[in-house]
PDB file of C-alpha atoms in Angstrom:
ATOM      1  CA  MET A   1       0.074  -0.026  -0.084  1.00  0.00           C
ATOM      2  CA  LYS A   2       1.241   3.553  -0.559  1.00  0.00           C
ATOM      3  CA  LYS A   3       1.995   5.821   2.041  1.00  0.00           C
ATOM      4  CA  LEU A   4       1.105   9.302   2.725  1.00  0.00           C
ATOM      5  CA  LEU A   5       2.059  11.825   5.405  1.00  0.00           C
ATOM      6  CA  PHE A   6      -0.603  14.473   6.062  1.00  0.00           C
ATOM      7  CA  ILE A   7       0.329  17.753   8.020  1.00  0.00           C
ATOM      8  CA  TYR A   8      -2.391  20.126   8.727  1.00  0.00           C
ATOM      9  CA  ASN A   9      -2.358  23.436  10.432  1.00  0.00           C
ATOM     10  CA  PRO A  10      -5.792  23.220  12.923  1.00  0.00           C
ATOM     11  CA  LEU A  11      -5.850  26.798  13.060  1.00  0.00           C
ATOM     12  CA  SER A  12      -5.913  27.899   9.572  1.00  0.00           C
ATOM     13  CA  GLY A  13      -9.042  29.649   8.328  1.00  0.00           C
ATOM     14  CA  VAL A  14     -10.344  29.594  11.641  1.00  0.00           C
ATOM     15  CA  GLY A  15     -10.155  25.762  11.946  1.00  0.00           C
ATOM     16  CA  GLN A  16     -12.395  25.159   8.768  1.00  0.00           C
ATOM     17  CA  LEU A  17     -10.559  21.845   8.009  1.00  0.00           C
ATOM     18  CA  LYS A  18     -11.674  20.261  11.196  1.00  0.00           C
ATOM     19  CA  PRO A  19     -15.352  19.433  10.497  1.00  0.00           C
ATOM     20  CA  LYS A  20     -14.538  17.574   7.094  1.00  0.00           C
ATOM     21  CA  LEU A  21     -11.103  15.772   8.408  1.00  0.00           C
ATOM     22  CA  ALA A  22     -12.560  12.406   8.358  1.00  0.00           C
ATOM     23  CA  ASP A  23     -13.886  12.982   4.781  1.00  0.00           C
ATOM     24  CA  VAL A  24     -10.511  14.017   3.604  1.00  0.00           C
ATOM     25  CA  LEU A  25      -8.890  10.861   5.310  1.00  0.00           C
ATOM     26  CA  ASP A  26     -11.766   9.014   3.660  1.00  0.00           C
ATOM     27  CA  ILE A  27     -10.747  10.270   0.189  1.00  0.00           C
ATOM     28  CA  PHE A  28      -6.955   9.731   1.016  1.00  0.00           C
ATOM     29  CA  VAL A  29      -7.859   5.950   1.853  1.00  0.00           C
ATOM     30  CA  LYS A  30     -10.088   5.363  -1.029  1.00  0.00           C
ATOM     31  CA  ALA A  31      -7.063   6.469  -3.261  1.00  0.00           C
ATOM     32  CA  GLY A  32      -5.056   3.500  -1.824  1.00  0.00           C
ATOM     33  CA  TYR A  33      -3.019   5.172   0.826  1.00  0.00           C
ATOM     34  CA  GLU A  34      -1.962   4.311   4.202  1.00  0.00           C
ATOM     35  CA  VAL A  35      -2.073   7.768   5.939  1.00  0.00           C
ATOM     36  CA  THR A  36      -0.108   9.244   8.691  1.00  0.00           C
ATOM     37  CA  VAL A  37      -1.872  12.530  10.028  1.00  0.00           C
ATOM     38  CA  TYR A  38       0.396  15.212  11.784  1.00  0.00           C
ATOM     39  CA  PRO A  39      -1.160  18.364  13.125  1.00  0.00           C
ATOM     40  CA  THR A  40       1.236  20.977  13.506  1.00  0.00           C
ATOM     41  CA  GLN A  41       1.822  22.492  17.038  1.00  0.00           C
ATOM     42  CA  LYS A  42       3.875  25.561  16.735  1.00  0.00           C
ATOM     43  CA  TYR A  43       5.621  28.101  14.361  1.00  0.00           C
ATOM     44  CA  HIS A  44       7.831  26.356  11.629  1.00  0.00           C
ATOM     45  CA  ASP A  45       6.452  22.880  12.750  1.00  0.00           C
ATOM     46  CA  ALA A  46       5.363  21.720   9.186  1.00  0.00           C
ATOM     47  CA  LEU A  47       9.036  22.708   8.211  1.00  0.00           C
ATOM     48  CA  ASP A  48      10.835  20.685  10.796  1.00  0.00           C
ATOM     49  CA  LYS A  49       8.151  17.651  10.240  1.00  0.00           C
ATOM     50  CA  THR A  50       8.876  17.642   6.618  1.00  0.00           C
ATOM     51  CA  ARG A  51      12.753  18.107   6.830  1.00  0.00           C
ATOM     52  CA  THR A  52      13.113  15.345   9.336  1.00  0.00           C
ATOM     53  CA  TYR A  53      10.506  12.714   8.805  1.00  0.00           C
ATOM     54  CA  THR A  54      12.084   9.215   8.438  1.00  0.00           C
ATOM     55  CA  GLY A  55       9.013   7.168   6.977  1.00  0.00           C
ATOM     56  CA  GLU A  56       9.298   6.141   3.384  1.00  0.00           C
ATOM     57  CA  TYR A  57       6.159   8.399   2.002  1.00  0.00           C
ATOM     58  CA  ASP A  58       4.908   7.966  -1.532  1.00  0.00           C
ATOM     59  CA  LEU A  59       3.183  11.873  -0.859  1.00  0.00           C
ATOM     60  CA  VAL A  60       3.020  14.549   1.287  1.00  0.00           C
ATOM     61  CA  VAL A  61      -0.085  16.220   1.528  1.00  0.00           C
ATOM     62  CA  CYS A  62      -0.764  19.392   3.530  1.00  0.00           C
ATOM     63  CA  SER A  63      -3.442  21.900   4.557  1.00  0.00           C
ATOM     64  CA  GLY A  64      -3.191  25.413   5.853  1.00  0.00           C
ATOM     65  CA  GLY A  65      -2.406  28.750   4.013  1.00  0.00           C
ATOM     66  CA  ASP A  66       0.381  29.659   1.816  1.00  0.00           C
ATOM     67  CA  GLY A  67       2.866  29.849   4.958  1.00  0.00           C
ATOM     68  CA  THR A  68       2.023  26.285   5.833  1.00  0.00           C
ATOM     69  CA  LEU A  69       2.569  25.299   2.095  1.00  0.00           C
ATOM     70  CA  ASP A  70       5.826  27.338   2.452  1.00  0.00           C
ATOM     71  CA  GLU A  71       7.166  25.582   5.163  1.00  0.00           C
ATOM     72  CA  VAL A  72       6.191  22.030   3.601  1.00  0.00           C
ATOM     73  CA  VAL A  73       8.207  23.002   0.560  1.00  0.00           C
ATOM     74  CA  SER A  74      11.194  24.396   2.163  1.00  0.00           C
ATOM     75  CA  GLY A  75      11.416  21.074   4.316  1.00  0.00           C
ATOM     76  CA  MET A  76      10.959  19.175   0.826  1.00  0.00           C
ATOM     77  CA  GLU A  77      13.647  21.321  -0.614  1.00  0.00           C
ATOM     78  CA  ASN A  78      16.186  20.383   2.269  1.00  0.00           C
ATOM     79  CA  ARG A  79      15.364  16.504   1.738  1.00  0.00           C
ATOM     80  CA  GLU A  80      17.794  14.496  -0.224  1.00  0.00           C
ATOM     81  CA  LYS A  81      14.868  12.304  -1.525  1.00  0.00           C
ATOM     82  CA  LYS A  82      11.996  14.174  -2.686  1.00  0.00           C
ATOM     83  CA  VAL A  83       8.169  13.396  -3.337  1.00  0.00           C
ATOM     84  CA  PRO A  84       5.259  14.937  -4.692  1.00  0.00           C
ATOM     85  CA  ILE A  85       3.200  17.399  -2.626  1.00  0.00           C
ATOM     86  CA  GLY A  86      -0.626  17.743  -2.184  1.00  0.00           C
ATOM     87  CA  TYR A  87      -2.176  20.820  -1.042  1.00  0.00           C
ATOM     88  CA  ILE A  88      -5.459  21.674   0.385  1.00  0.00           C
ATOM     89  CA  PRO A  89      -5.737  25.348   1.008  1.00  0.00           C
ATOM     90  CA  THR A  90      -7.556  26.599   3.937  1.00  0.00           C
ATOM     91  CA  GLY A  91      -5.972  30.000   4.229  1.00  0.00           C
ATOM     92  CA  THR A  92      -7.526  33.443   3.614  1.00  0.00           C
ATOM     93  CA  THR A  93      -5.985  34.377   0.402  1.00  0.00           C
ATOM     94  CA  ASN A  94      -4.386  31.236  -1.274  1.00  0.00           C
ATOM     95  CA  ASP A  95      -2.362  32.826  -3.911  1.00  0.00           C
ATOM     96  CA  PHE A  96      -0.594  30.112  -4.774  1.00  0.00           C
ATOM     97  CA  ALA A  97      -3.306  27.768  -4.910  1.00  0.00           C
ATOM     98  CA  SER A  98      -5.398  30.296  -7.160  1.00  0.00           C
ATOM     99  CA  SER A  99      -2.468  30.546  -9.455  1.00  0.00           C
ATOM    100  CA  LEU A 100      -2.553  26.504 -10.105  1.00  0.00           C
ATOM    101  CA  HIS A 101      -6.271  26.005 -10.204  1.00  0.00           C
ATOM    102  CA  ILE A 102      -6.142  24.096  -7.010  1.00  0.00           C
ATOM    103  CA  SER A 103     -10.003  24.198  -5.767  1.00  0.00           C
ATOM    104  CA  ARG A 104     -10.733  26.166  -2.304  1.00  0.00           C
ATOM    105  CA  ASN A 105     -13.399  23.216  -2.063  1.00  0.00           C
ATOM    106  CA  ILE A 106     -11.480  21.121   0.636  1.00  0.00           C
ATOM    107  CA  LEU A 107     -12.839  17.915  -0.391  1.00  0.00           C
ATOM    108  CA  GLU A 108     -12.405  18.652  -4.210  1.00  0.00           C
ATOM    109  CA  ALA A 109      -8.632  19.654  -3.522  1.00  0.00           C
ATOM    110  CA  ALA A 110      -8.276  16.552  -1.160  1.00  0.00           C
ATOM    111  CA  ASP A 111      -9.232  14.643  -4.342  1.00  0.00           C
ATOM    112  CA  THR A 112      -6.995  16.373  -6.446  1.00  0.00           C
ATOM    113  CA  ALA A 113      -3.967  15.710  -3.923  1.00  0.00           C
ATOM    114  CA  VAL A 114      -4.234  12.100  -4.336  1.00  0.00           C
ATOM    115  CA  ASN A 115      -5.790  11.727  -7.681  1.00  0.00           C
ATOM    116  CA  GLY A 116      -4.530  14.459  -9.729  1.00  0.00           C
ATOM    117  CA  ILE A 117      -1.038  14.545 -11.700  1.00  0.00           C
ATOM    118  CA  PRO A 118       2.195  15.866 -10.338  1.00  0.00           C
ATOM    119  CA  PHE A 119       3.235  19.127 -12.224  1.00  0.00           C
ATOM    120  CA  ALA A 120       6.704  20.250 -12.178  1.00  0.00           C
ATOM    121  CA  CYS A 121       7.089  23.959 -10.940  1.00  0.00           C
ATOM    122  CA  ASP A 122       9.690  26.200 -10.127  1.00  0.00           C
ATOM    123  CA  VAL A 123      10.799  27.117  -6.682  1.00  0.00           C
ATOM    124  CA  GLY A 124      12.580  30.206  -5.394  1.00  0.00           C
ATOM    125  CA  ARG A 125      15.937  29.972  -3.211  1.00  0.00           C
ATOM    126  CA  PHE A 126      16.637  32.965  -1.259  1.00  0.00           C
ATOM    127  CA  ASN A 127      19.933  33.168   0.286  1.00  0.00           C
ATOM    128  CA  ASP A 128      19.755  29.978   2.055  1.00  0.00           C
ATOM    129  CA  ASP A 129      15.869  29.892   2.419  1.00  0.00           C
ATOM    130  CA  PHE A 130      13.119  28.882  -0.005  1.00  0.00           C
ATOM    131  CA  PHE A 131       9.828  30.692  -1.203  1.00  0.00           C
ATOM    132  CA  ILE A 132       7.301  29.396  -3.428  1.00  0.00           C
ATOM    133  CA  TYR A 133       5.528  32.414  -5.185  1.00  0.00           C
ATOM    134  CA  ILE A 134       6.833  35.991  -3.753  1.00  0.00           C
ATOM    135  CA  ALA A 135       9.745  37.501  -2.081  1.00  0.00           C
ATOM    136  CA  ALA A 136       9.044  41.068  -1.192  1.00  0.00           C
ATOM    137  CA  PHE A 137      10.098  43.972   0.468  1.00  0.00           C
ATOM    138  CA  GLY A 138       8.819  47.509   1.275  1.00  0.00           C
ATOM    139  CA  LEU A 139       5.756  49.366   1.778  1.00  0.00           C
ATOM    140  CA  PHE A 140       4.196  48.937   5.499  1.00  0.00           C
ATOM    141  CA  THR A 141       5.811  45.235   5.395  1.00  0.00           C
ATOM    142  CA  ASP A 142       6.708  46.178   9.072  1.00  0.00           C
ATOM    143  CA  VAL A 143       3.181  46.767  10.528  1.00  0.00           C
ATOM    144  CA  SER A 144       2.447  43.583   8.423  1.00  0.00           C
ATOM    145  CA  TYR A 145       4.704  41.372  10.200  1.00  0.00           C
ATOM    146  CA  GLU A 146       3.304  42.360  13.447  1.00  0.00           C
ATOM    147  CA  THR A 147      -0.457  41.544  11.933  1.00  0.00           C
ATOM    148  CA  LYS A 148       0.372  38.620   9.915  1.00  0.00           C
ATOM    149  CA  GLN A 149      -3.210  38.579   8.219  1.00  0.00           C
ATOM    150  CA  SER A 150      -2.490  42.022   6.647  1.00  0.00           C
ATOM    151  CA  MET A 151       0.792  40.946   5.529  1.00  0.00           C
ATOM    152  CA  LYS A 152      -0.979  38.089   3.589  1.00  0.00           C
ATOM    153  CA  ASN A 153      -3.044  40.515   1.886  1.00  0.00           C
ATOM    154  CA  ILE A 154      -0.687  43.348   1.551  1.00  0.00           C
ATOM    155  CA  LEU A 155      -0.959  43.926  -2.214  1.00  0.00           C
ATOM    156  CA  GLY A 156      -4.505  43.570  -2.198  1.00  0.00           C
ATOM    157  CA  HIS A 157      -4.513  46.429   0.505  1.00  0.00           C
ATOM    158  CA  LEU A 158      -2.167  48.553  -1.384  1.00  0.00           C
ATOM    159  CA  ALA A 159      -4.430  50.778  -3.241  1.00  0.00           C
ATOM    160  CA  TYR A 160      -6.251  51.573  -0.186  1.00  0.00           C
ATOM    161  CA  VAL A 161      -3.076  52.206   1.733  1.00  0.00           C
ATOM    162  CA  LEU A 162      -1.585  54.587  -0.544  1.00  0.00           C
ATOM    163  CA  GLU A 163      -5.194  56.416  -1.235  1.00  0.00           C
ATOM    164  CA  GLY A 164      -5.355  56.690   2.523  1.00  0.00           C
ATOM    165  CA  THR A 165      -1.783  58.096   3.197  1.00  0.00           C
ATOM    166  CA  LYS A 166      -1.163  60.904   0.947  1.00  0.00           C
ATOM    167  CA  ARG A 167       1.765  62.104   3.322  1.00  0.00           C
ATOM    168  CA  ILE A 168       4.527  60.482   1.044  1.00  0.00           C
ATOM    169  CA  PHE A 169       7.073  61.141   3.422  1.00  0.00           C
ATOM    170  CA  ASN A 170       5.816  58.615   5.752  1.00  0.00           C
ATOM    171  CA  ILE A 171       6.488  55.812   3.110  1.00  0.00           C
ATOM    172  CA  PRO A 172       9.843  53.892   3.906  1.00  0.00           C
ATOM    173  CA  SER A 173      11.799  54.117   1.030  1.00  0.00           C
ATOM    174  CA  TYR A 174      15.250  52.234   0.557  1.00  0.00           C
ATOM    175  CA  ARG A 175      18.140  52.993  -2.141  1.00  0.00           C
ATOM    176  CA  ILE A 176      18.823  49.481  -3.592  1.00  0.00           C
ATOM    177  CA  LYS A 177      21.550  48.306  -6.209  1.00  0.00           C
ATOM    178  CA  VAL A 178      19.871  45.665  -8.251  1.00  0.00           C
ATOM    179  CA  GLN A 179      22.077  43.170 -10.682  1.00  0.00           C
ATOM    180  CA  HIS A 180      20.313  40.777 -13.027  1.00  0.00           C
ATOM    181  CA  ASP A 181      21.364  39.138 -16.586  1.00  0.00           C
ATOM    182  CA  GLY A 182      24.572  41.425 -16.715  1.00  0.00           C
ATOM    183  CA  GLU A 183      22.444  44.628 -16.081  1.00  0.00           C
ATOM    184  CA  GLU A 184      22.690  46.573 -12.887  1.00  0.00           C
ATOM    185  CA  PHE A 185      20.932  49.839 -11.647  1.00  0.00           C
ATOM    186  CA  GLU A 186      20.318  51.654  -8.755  1.00  0.00           C
ATOM    187  CA  ASP A 187      17.192  53.600  -7.312  1.00  0.00           C
ATOM    188  CA  GLU A 188      15.033  54.428  -4.421  1.00  0.00           C
ATOM    189  CA  PHE A 189      12.292  52.055  -4.109  1.00  0.00           C
ATOM    190  CA  ILE A 190       9.090  51.697  -1.580  1.00  0.00           C
ATOM    191  CA  PHE A 191       8.363  48.118  -2.727  1.00  0.00           C
ATOM    192  CA  GLY A 192       9.723  45.278  -4.684  1.00  0.00           C
ATOM    193  CA  MET A 193       8.421  41.787  -5.466  1.00  0.00           C
ATOM    194  CA  VAL A 194       9.931  38.629  -7.162  1.00  0.00           C
ATOM    195  CA  THR A 195       6.869  36.391  -7.996  1.00  0.00           C
ATOM    196  CA  ASN A 196       5.663  33.075  -9.615  1.00  0.00           C
ATOM    197  CA  SER A 197       2.037  33.919  -9.450  1.00  0.00           C
ATOM    198  CA  ARG A 198      -1.058  35.286 -11.199  1.00  0.00           C
ATOM    199  CA  SER A 199      -2.459  36.216  -7.859  1.00  0.00           C
ATOM    200  CA  VAL A 200      -0.404  38.114  -4.702  1.00  0.00           C
ATOM    201  CA  GLY A 201      -2.400  38.997  -1.576  1.00  0.00           C
ATOM    202  CA  GLY A 202      -5.451  37.901  -3.646  1.00  0.00           C
ATOM    203  CA  PHE A 203      -4.829  40.992  -6.085  1.00  0.00           C
ATOM    204  CA  ARG A 204      -4.692  39.458  -9.427  1.00  0.00           C
ATOM    205  CA  GLY A 205      -3.472  40.881 -12.536  1.00  0.00           C
ATOM    206  CA  ILE A 206      -1.009  43.561 -11.695  1.00  0.00           C
ATOM    207  CA  ILE A 207       1.980  41.261 -13.022  1.00  0.00           C
ATOM    208  CA  GLY A 208       0.097  40.411 -15.908  1.00  0.00           C
ATOM    209  CA  ARG A 209      -1.012  37.014 -17.608  1.00  0.00           C
ATOM    210  CA  ASP A 210       2.187  36.137 -19.095  1.00  0.00           C
ATOM    211  CA  VAL A 211       3.146  33.856 -16.259  1.00  0.00           C
ATOM    212  CA  VAL A 212       4.480  30.426 -16.871  1.00  0.00           C
ATOM    213  CA  PHE A 213       5.179  28.428 -13.447  1.00  0.00           C
ATOM    214  CA  ASP A 214       7.733  26.233 -14.937  1.00  0.00           C
ATOM    215  CA  ASP A 215      10.070  28.399 -17.111  1.00  0.00           C
ATOM    216  CA  GLY A 216      12.895  28.892 -14.768  1.00  0.00           C
ATOM    217  CA  GLU A 217      11.975  32.774 -14.658  1.00  0.00           C
ATOM    218  CA  PHE A 218      10.490  34.951 -11.893  1.00  0.00           C
ATOM    219  CA  GLU A 219       8.700  38.181 -12.552  1.00  0.00           C
ATOM    220  CA  VAL A 220      10.136  41.022 -11.075  1.00  0.00           C
ATOM    221  CA  THR A 221       8.225  44.288 -10.009  1.00  0.00           C
ATOM    222  CA  LEU A 222      10.097  47.284  -8.306  1.00  0.00           C
ATOM    223  CA  ILE A 223       8.056  50.354  -7.422  1.00  0.00           C
ATOM    224  CA  LYS A 224      10.181  53.766  -7.261  1.00  0.00           C
ATOM    225  CA  THR A 225       9.909  56.226  -4.722  1.00  0.00           C
ATOM    226  CA  PRO A 226       7.351  58.819  -5.739  1.00  0.00           C
ATOM    227  CA  LYS A 227       8.847  62.452  -5.340  1.00  0.00           C
ATOM    228  CA  ASN A 228       5.861  64.195  -5.464  1.00  0.00           C
ATOM    229  CA  PRO A 229       1.961  63.862  -4.979  1.00  0.00           C
ATOM    230  CA  ILE A 230       1.618  63.644  -8.810  1.00  0.00           C
ATOM    231  CA  GLU A 231       4.258  60.674  -9.034  1.00  0.00           C
ATOM    232  CA  LEU A 232       2.361  59.017  -6.317  1.00  0.00           C
ATOM    233  CA  ASN A 233      -0.888  59.416  -7.807  1.00  0.00           C
ATOM    234  CA  GLU A 234       0.412  57.659 -11.119  1.00  0.00           C
ATOM    235  CA  ILE A 235       1.626  54.665  -9.001  1.00  0.00           C
ATOM    236  CA  LEU A 236      -1.903  54.688  -7.715  1.00  0.00           C
ATOM    237  CA  GLY A 237      -3.519  54.672 -10.690  1.00  0.00           C
ATOM    238  CA  ALA A 238      -1.265  51.857 -12.411  1.00  0.00           C
ATOM    239  CA  LEU A 239      -2.070  49.740  -9.507  1.00  0.00           C
ATOM    240  CA  VAL A 240      -5.753  50.292  -9.551  1.00  0.00           C
ATOM    241  CA  MET A 241      -5.506  49.772 -13.376  1.00  0.00           C
ATOM    242  CA  LYS A 242      -3.545  46.718 -12.954  1.00  0.00           C
ATOM    243  CA  GLN A 243      -1.070  48.096 -15.068  1.00  0.00           C
ATOM    244  CA  ILE A 244       3.007  48.669 -15.106  1.00  0.00           C
ATOM    245  CA  ASN A 245       3.760  52.238 -15.452  1.00  0.00           C
ATOM    246  CA  SER A 246       7.475  52.371 -16.782  1.00  0.00           C
ATOM    247  CA  GLU A 247       8.129  55.707 -15.643  1.00  0.00           C
ATOM    248  CA  ARG A 248       7.424  54.586 -11.773  1.00  0.00           C
ATOM    249  CA  MET A 249       8.085  50.675 -11.984  1.00  0.00           C
ATOM    250  CA  TYR A 250      10.950  48.558 -13.089  1.00  0.00           C
ATOM    251  CA  SER A 251       9.213  45.255 -14.693  1.00  0.00           C
ATOM    252  CA  PHE A 252      11.274  42.302 -16.411  1.00  0.00           C
ATOM    253  CA  LYS A 253      11.870  38.662 -15.856  1.00  0.00           C
ATOM    254  CA  THR A 254      14.689  36.914 -14.502  1.00  0.00           C
ATOM    255  CA  GLY A 255      16.090  33.611 -13.235  1.00  0.00           C
ATOM    256  CA  GLU A 256      18.653  35.307 -10.710  1.00  0.00           C
ATOM    257  CA  ILE A 257      18.512  38.509  -9.038  1.00  0.00           C
ATOM    258  CA  HIS A 258      21.011  40.193  -6.463  1.00  0.00           C
ATOM    259  CA  PHE A 259      19.780  43.019  -4.198  1.00  0.00           C
ATOM    260  CA  GLU A 260      22.304  45.155  -2.525  1.00  0.00           C
ATOM    261  CA  SER A 261      21.573  47.822   0.125  1.00  0.00           C
ATOM    262  CA  VAL A 262      23.159  50.067   2.666  1.00  0.00           C
ATOM    263  CA  GLU A 263      20.962  49.208   5.413  1.00  0.00           C
ATOM    264  CA  GLU A 264      19.099  45.978   6.240  1.00  0.00           C
ATOM    265  CA  ILE A 265      15.670  45.600   4.548  1.00  0.00           C
ATOM    266  CA  PRO A 266      12.994  43.113   6.052  1.00  0.00           C
ATOM    267  CA  TRP A 267      11.766  40.815   3.415  1.00  0.00           C
ATOM    268  CA  THR A 268       8.423  38.915   3.481  1.00  0.00           C
ATOM    269  CA  LEU A 269       8.511  35.131   1.847  1.00  0.00           C
ATOM    270  CA  ASP A 270       5.333  33.579   0.978  1.00  0.00           C
ATOM    271  CA  GLY A 271       3.358  35.961   3.486  1.00  0.00           C
ATOM    272  CA  GLU A 272       5.746  35.371   6.227  1.00  0.00           C
ATOM    273  CA  PHE A 273       8.611  37.231   7.994  1.00  0.00           C
ATOM    274  CA  GLY A 274      11.799  36.444   5.716  1.00  0.00           C
ATOM    275  CA  GLY A 275      14.196  38.147   7.755  1.00  0.00           C
ATOM    276  CA  VAL A 276      15.876  41.616   7.551  1.00  0.00           C
ATOM    277  CA  HIS A 277      18.654  41.423   4.791  1.00  0.00           C
ATOM    278  CA  ASP A 278      21.529  44.073   3.248  1.00  0.00           C
ATOM    279  CA  HIS A 279      22.199  41.419   0.572  1.00  0.00           C
ATOM    280  CA  VAL A 280      19.811  39.170  -1.152  1.00  0.00           C
ATOM    281  CA  LEU A 281      20.354  36.496  -3.897  1.00  0.00           C
ATOM    282  CA  ILE A 282      17.341  35.092  -5.361  1.00  0.00           C
ATOM    283  CA  GLN A 283      17.799  32.054  -7.719  1.00  0.00           C
ATOM    284  CA  ASN A 284      15.047  29.988  -9.749  1.00  0.00           C
ATOM    285  CA  LYS A 285      15.115  26.223  -9.144  1.00  0.00           C
ATOM    286  CA  LYS A 286      13.546  25.497 -12.579  1.00  0.00           C
ATOM    287  CA  GLN A 287      10.813  22.682 -12.229  1.00  0.00           C
ATOM    288  CA  ALA A 288      12.287  21.681  -8.709  1.00  0.00           C
ATOM    289  CA  LEU A 289       8.926  21.365  -7.010  1.00  0.00           C
ATOM    290  CA  GLN A 290       6.171  18.112  -7.708  1.00  0.00           C
ATOM    291  CA  ILE A 291       2.759  19.426  -6.890  1.00  0.00           C
ATOM    292  CA  MET A 292      -0.543  17.719  -7.318  1.00  0.00           C
ATOM    293  CA  VAL A 293      -2.899  19.381  -9.773  1.00  0.00           C
ATOM    294  CA  LYS A 294      -5.986  18.266 -11.679  1.00  0.00           C
ATOM    295  CA  GLU A 295      -5.696  16.067 -14.654  1.00  0.00           C
ATOM    296  CA  GLY A 296      -5.908  18.190 -17.728  1.00  0.00           C
ATOM    297  CA  LEU A 297      -4.167  21.318 -16.275  1.00  0.00           C
ATOM    298  CA  GLU A 298      -0.682  19.748 -17.092  1.00  0.00           C
ATOM    299  CA  LYS A 299       1.959  21.967 -18.613  1.00  0.00           C
ATOM    300  CA  GLY A 300       1.185  23.492 -21.904  1.00  0.00           C
ATOM    301  CA  LYS A 301      -2.510  22.926 -21.579  1.00  0.00           C
ATOM    302  CA  PRO A 302      -4.250  26.537 -22.465  1.00  0.00           C
ATOM    303  CA  ASP A 303      -6.628  26.305 -19.641  1.00  0.00           C
ATOM    304  CA  PHE A 304      -3.871  25.974 -17.180  1.00  0.00           C
ATOM    305  CA  LEU A 305      -2.865  29.227 -18.271  1.00  0.00           C
ATOM    306  CA  ALA A 306      -6.069  30.905 -18.454  1.00  0.00           C
TER     307      ALA A 306
END
């Protein structure tokens, strides 16, 4: 019999998995798996469990928000032998699941986790850490770290935050040297993100539709510091219209990027605190993650990219 390790966050989504847990396990068993269940007990518990388990599992399924998935993926990347990961999203925004068309219906997602097909998508390496869909800095992230739910929705609330604060000197600004693909530039930024997702903080479309999850490249968006209220309004307008303003933003694709700053800058990785850094090297690990998706949504199918 195939073996499955099920790691879930009992607090995610106000415990919405709990009343359906028996049905989820029934789906797993009917798919031919012997199931080991592990409810996380503390921060980074999913990371530690995935990194250190000793059983011979054919599949690891996790349930929680993007942070739980991030921990499981990071743990798997630290293992010598890697197995596919299934994901049952029960968080608030579930950006990665949305990008890969993984259902927010718990039982449908459970079925996909054990009866779908593995899809090889990219994973980001952030210095010695990992992320799945976003590494970001700037624009009220210090507040977001204290209020983690706000962090997970930071980009979705970006337009509201900017509209509510016309005092542009209150917006933190960072001078950063950026290097990628033989190019180097230096500028002042209020926000930056390196992504592999169509949805960030539940905010869809700002990165564009031309996102391929297994091409070895990230989408990079850097927002320059506005010098006056006119520039601030131009940035706000671009965000509301889900467009890139080339005069106020940098936007490009790359498989590797280096950030260097005089001061240490706080970063977020998949909606969780990623530490403070003055040097950051981000590399794309092409097709490093095997994640279960619905059959018919495999690489190259038009509906998968819709």
